[in-house]
Short mmCIF file of C-alpha atoms in Angstrom, two decimals:
data_model
loop_
_atom_site.label_atom_id
_atom_site.label_comp_id
_atom_site.label_asym_id
_atom_site.label_seq_id
_atom_site.Cartn_x
_atom_site.Cartn_y
_atom_site.Cartn_z
CA UNK A 1 115.44 112.63 88.06
CA UNK A 2 116.01 112.60 91.82
CA UNK A 3 114.82 110.07 94.35
CA UNK A 4 114.98 110.14 98.11
CA UNK A 5 118.15 108.70 99.63
CA UNK A 6 117.06 105.98 102.10
CA UNK A 7 119.69 107.34 104.52
CA UNK A 8 117.49 110.42 104.99
CA UNK A 9 114.98 108.26 106.85
CA UNK A 10 117.54 107.12 109.43
CA UNK A 11 117.21 110.34 111.42
CA UNK A 12 113.42 110.19 111.58
CA UNK A 13 112.27 108.92 114.96
CA UNK A 14 109.44 106.36 114.90
CA UNK A 15 107.59 105.37 118.05
CA UNK A 16 107.73 101.61 118.64
CA UNK A 17 104.09 101.57 119.72
CA UNK A 18 103.07 103.16 116.42
CA UNK A 19 104.90 100.43 114.52
CA UNK A 20 103.27 97.74 116.65
CA UNK A 21 99.84 99.23 116.08
CA UNK A 22 100.45 99.23 112.33
CA UNK A 23 101.44 95.56 112.45
CA UNK A 24 98.47 94.73 114.68
CA UNK A 25 96.11 96.52 112.31
CA UNK A 26 97.42 94.41 109.41
CA UNK A 27 97.09 91.15 111.35
CA UNK A 28 93.55 91.88 112.54
CA UNK A 29 92.44 93.12 109.13
CA UNK A 30 93.60 89.89 107.50
CA UNK A 31 92.21 87.67 110.29
CA UNK A 32 95.54 86.40 111.65
CA UNK A 33 94.07 86.04 115.13
CA UNK A 34 96.69 83.80 116.74
CA UNK A 35 99.54 86.02 115.56
CA UNK A 36 97.70 89.15 116.70
CA UNK A 37 97.12 87.65 120.13
CA UNK A 38 100.80 86.66 120.35
CA UNK A 39 101.80 90.22 119.48
CA UNK A 40 99.50 91.64 122.16
CA UNK A 41 100.80 89.20 124.76
CA UNK A 42 104.46 89.54 123.85
CA UNK A 43 104.48 93.35 123.79
CA UNK A 44 101.99 94.03 126.57
CA UNK A 45 100.08 96.38 124.28
CA UNK A 46 96.99 97.97 125.79
CA UNK A 47 94.07 98.36 123.42
CA UNK A 48 91.09 100.60 124.07
CA UNK A 49 89.14 98.87 121.30
CA UNK A 50 88.39 95.16 121.13
CA UNK A 51 90.22 94.57 117.85
CA UNK A 52 89.61 90.84 118.02
CA UNK A 53 85.82 91.18 118.30
CA UNK A 54 84.05 88.85 115.86
CA UNK A 55 87.38 88.06 114.18
CA UNK A 56 86.69 84.31 114.11
CA UNK A 57 83.38 84.89 112.33
CA UNK A 58 84.96 87.31 109.88
CA UNK A 59 87.79 84.87 109.25
CA UNK A 60 85.29 82.13 108.39
CA UNK A 61 83.46 84.46 106.01
CA UNK A 62 86.71 85.41 104.29
CA UNK A 63 87.76 81.75 104.06
CA UNK A 64 84.52 80.55 102.48
CA UNK A 65 84.46 83.41 99.97
CA UNK A 66 88.07 82.92 98.92
CA UNK A 67 87.49 79.17 98.53
CA UNK A 68 84.40 79.73 96.38
CA UNK A 69 81.79 78.56 98.91
CA UNK A 70 79.82 81.74 98.35
CA UNK A 71 76.49 80.57 99.77
CA UNK A 72 78.11 79.75 103.10
CA UNK A 73 79.89 83.11 103.06
CA UNK A 74 76.57 84.85 102.40
CA UNK A 75 74.87 82.94 105.21
CA UNK A 76 77.54 83.88 107.74
CA UNK A 77 77.62 87.48 106.53
CA UNK A 78 73.88 87.82 107.06
CA UNK A 79 74.33 86.51 110.61
CA UNK A 80 77.23 88.82 111.48
CA UNK A 81 76.20 91.90 109.51
CA UNK A 82 72.43 91.87 108.85
CA UNK A 83 71.30 93.86 105.80
CA UNK A 84 74.89 94.43 104.65
CA UNK A 85 74.39 92.56 101.38
CA UNK A 86 70.92 93.99 100.97
CA UNK A 87 72.50 97.44 101.04
CA UNK A 88 75.48 96.45 98.89
CA UNK A 89 73.95 94.89 95.79
CA UNK A 90 77.20 94.88 93.80
CA UNK A 91 78.92 92.77 96.42
CA UNK A 92 75.89 90.49 96.76
CA UNK A 93 75.84 89.97 93.00
CA UNK A 94 79.56 89.17 92.93
CA UNK A 95 79.12 86.54 95.65
CA UNK A 96 76.21 84.93 93.86
CA UNK A 97 78.33 84.98 90.73
CA UNK A 98 80.99 83.00 92.56
CA UNK A 99 78.44 80.30 93.31
CA UNK A 100 77.41 80.23 89.66
CA UNK A 101 81.05 79.78 88.63
CA UNK A 102 81.49 76.93 91.09
CA UNK A 103 78.45 75.17 89.63
CA UNK A 104 79.89 75.54 86.13
CA UNK A 105 83.26 74.19 87.27
CA UNK A 106 81.46 71.22 88.82
CA UNK A 107 79.78 70.53 85.44
CA UNK A 108 76.36 71.28 86.94
CA UNK A 109 75.36 73.38 83.97
CA UNK A 110 71.59 72.90 84.26
CA UNK A 111 71.71 73.83 87.93
CA UNK A 112 73.92 76.81 87.09
CA UNK A 113 71.43 78.05 84.48
CA UNK A 114 68.52 77.67 86.87
CA UNK A 115 70.46 79.51 89.57
CA UNK A 116 71.28 82.35 87.21
CA UNK A 117 67.65 82.71 86.16
CA UNK A 118 66.42 82.62 89.77
CA UNK A 119 69.09 84.80 91.43
CA UNK A 120 71.42 86.63 89.08
CA UNK A 121 68.85 88.05 86.68
CA UNK A 122 67.31 89.98 89.61
CA UNK A 123 70.32 92.30 89.40
CA UNK A 124 69.89 92.93 85.67
CA UNK A 125 68.65 96.50 86.03
CA UNK A 126 72.23 97.76 86.32
CA UNK A 127 74.25 97.74 83.12
CA UNK A 128 77.55 96.63 84.67
CA UNK A 129 75.78 93.65 86.20
CA UNK A 130 74.29 92.80 82.82
CA UNK A 131 77.79 92.74 81.35
CA UNK A 132 79.05 90.51 84.17
CA UNK A 133 76.05 88.23 83.77
CA UNK A 134 76.82 87.86 80.08
CA UNK A 135 80.37 86.83 80.96
CA UNK A 136 79.09 84.31 83.49
CA UNK A 137 76.60 82.83 81.06
CA UNK A 138 79.24 82.59 78.35
CA UNK A 139 81.09 80.04 80.47
CA UNK A 140 78.28 77.58 79.78
CA UNK A 141 79.24 77.51 76.11
CA UNK A 142 82.61 75.86 76.82
CA UNK A 143 83.26 72.26 77.77
CA UNK A 144 86.47 73.51 79.36
CA UNK A 145 85.57 76.91 80.87
CA UNK A 146 89.15 77.42 82.03
CA UNK A 147 90.14 77.76 78.37
CA UNK A 148 87.43 80.33 77.60
CA UNK A 149 88.07 84.09 77.25
CA UNK A 150 86.45 84.46 80.69
CA UNK A 151 88.91 82.07 82.37
CA UNK A 152 89.83 84.75 84.94
CA UNK A 153 86.41 84.24 86.58
CA UNK A 154 87.54 80.77 87.62
CA UNK A 155 90.83 81.83 89.15
CA UNK A 156 91.86 82.24 92.77
CA UNK A 157 92.73 85.90 92.19
CA UNK A 158 89.12 86.66 91.26
CA UNK A 159 87.79 84.87 94.35
CA UNK A 160 90.39 86.60 96.48
CA UNK A 161 89.39 90.06 95.24
CA UNK A 162 85.74 89.41 96.13
CA UNK A 163 86.71 87.98 99.52
CA UNK A 164 88.78 91.12 100.16
CA UNK A 165 85.85 93.35 99.20
CA UNK A 166 83.56 91.38 101.48
CA UNK A 167 86.05 91.59 104.35
CA UNK A 168 86.29 95.37 103.98
CA UNK A 169 82.52 95.70 103.84
CA UNK A 170 82.06 93.66 107.02
CA UNK A 171 84.66 95.79 108.80
CA UNK A 172 83.00 99.01 107.67
CA UNK A 173 79.62 97.68 108.82
CA UNK A 174 81.14 97.24 112.29
CA UNK A 175 82.46 100.83 112.18
CA UNK A 176 86.03 99.58 111.90
CA UNK A 177 88.59 100.76 109.30
CA UNK A 178 88.01 98.99 106.00
CA UNK A 179 91.73 99.22 105.17
CA UNK A 180 94.63 98.39 107.45
CA UNK A 181 96.94 101.16 108.64
CA UNK A 182 99.70 99.70 106.49
CA UNK A 183 97.55 99.88 103.36
CA UNK A 184 96.57 103.48 104.12
CA UNK A 185 100.19 104.49 104.63
CA UNK A 186 101.13 103.00 101.27
CA UNK A 187 98.14 104.67 99.62
CA UNK A 188 99.12 108.02 101.14
CA UNK A 189 102.76 107.67 100.08
CA UNK A 190 101.66 106.77 96.56
CA UNK A 191 99.36 109.79 96.26
CA UNK A 192 101.93 112.23 97.68
CA UNK A 193 104.72 111.00 95.43
CA UNK A 194 102.41 111.09 92.42
CA UNK A 195 101.47 114.68 93.27
CA UNK A 196 105.12 115.73 93.68
CA UNK A 197 106.02 114.03 90.41
CA UNK A 198 103.28 115.89 88.55
CA UNK A 199 104.04 119.25 90.20
CA UNK A 200 107.85 119.17 90.01
CA UNK A 201 108.32 117.14 86.85
CA UNK A 202 111.89 116.04 86.19
CA UNK A 203 113.09 117.91 89.29
CA UNK A 204 110.82 115.89 91.55
CA UNK A 205 110.86 112.29 92.74
CA UNK A 206 109.50 109.51 90.53
CA UNK A 207 106.10 107.96 91.36
CA UNK A 208 106.21 105.77 94.44
CA UNK A 209 106.99 102.10 93.84
CA UNK A 210 106.60 99.79 96.81
CA UNK A 211 108.71 97.16 95.10
CA UNK A 212 111.55 99.63 94.53
CA UNK A 213 111.22 100.93 98.09
CA UNK A 214 111.53 97.44 99.58
CA UNK A 215 114.73 96.91 97.57
CA UNK A 216 116.29 100.18 98.70
#
């Protein structure tokens, strides 16, 4: 099975400004404001769009969501992007679920149950939310929720995934790309290589692996 020789890429000309824009897109998407500003200043890049607009507010939203302070994240989201959560019930439910989990972790089980009954059950008309709600409620049965089968709900990776979803939703609400240019390039490379692999079989390249590419 063949793979592309990295030396083939050496003769492909890449515009420096394109590379800088890809880096800038990544920095802005992930709320690295100071680094983005340093890049703009150091390179003298001219931007027709105010990429840094509302970045501080979006950074705060991302921070609170990833740290589990979901109610604060919701409050700031409603200020920056009114009706976003009203229109995106799945995301709203996930954020409320984060608050429920934080209450459970703080041993505030009665408060957690009351919160679930008042807020989470309102989303019970959708089956996938019912299943999530059951997982949330099951945490109450364990004195040590981190040792329960639903321990992943307490982890930083779960909070991070919801914070990422919220960040993308806020960007889309502002008519900005919900994925960075770097992410879209990787997605495109993955799809193309997968297509070639399926079409050409053993004579084609293997599926794209970012990890393998970075080691090449």
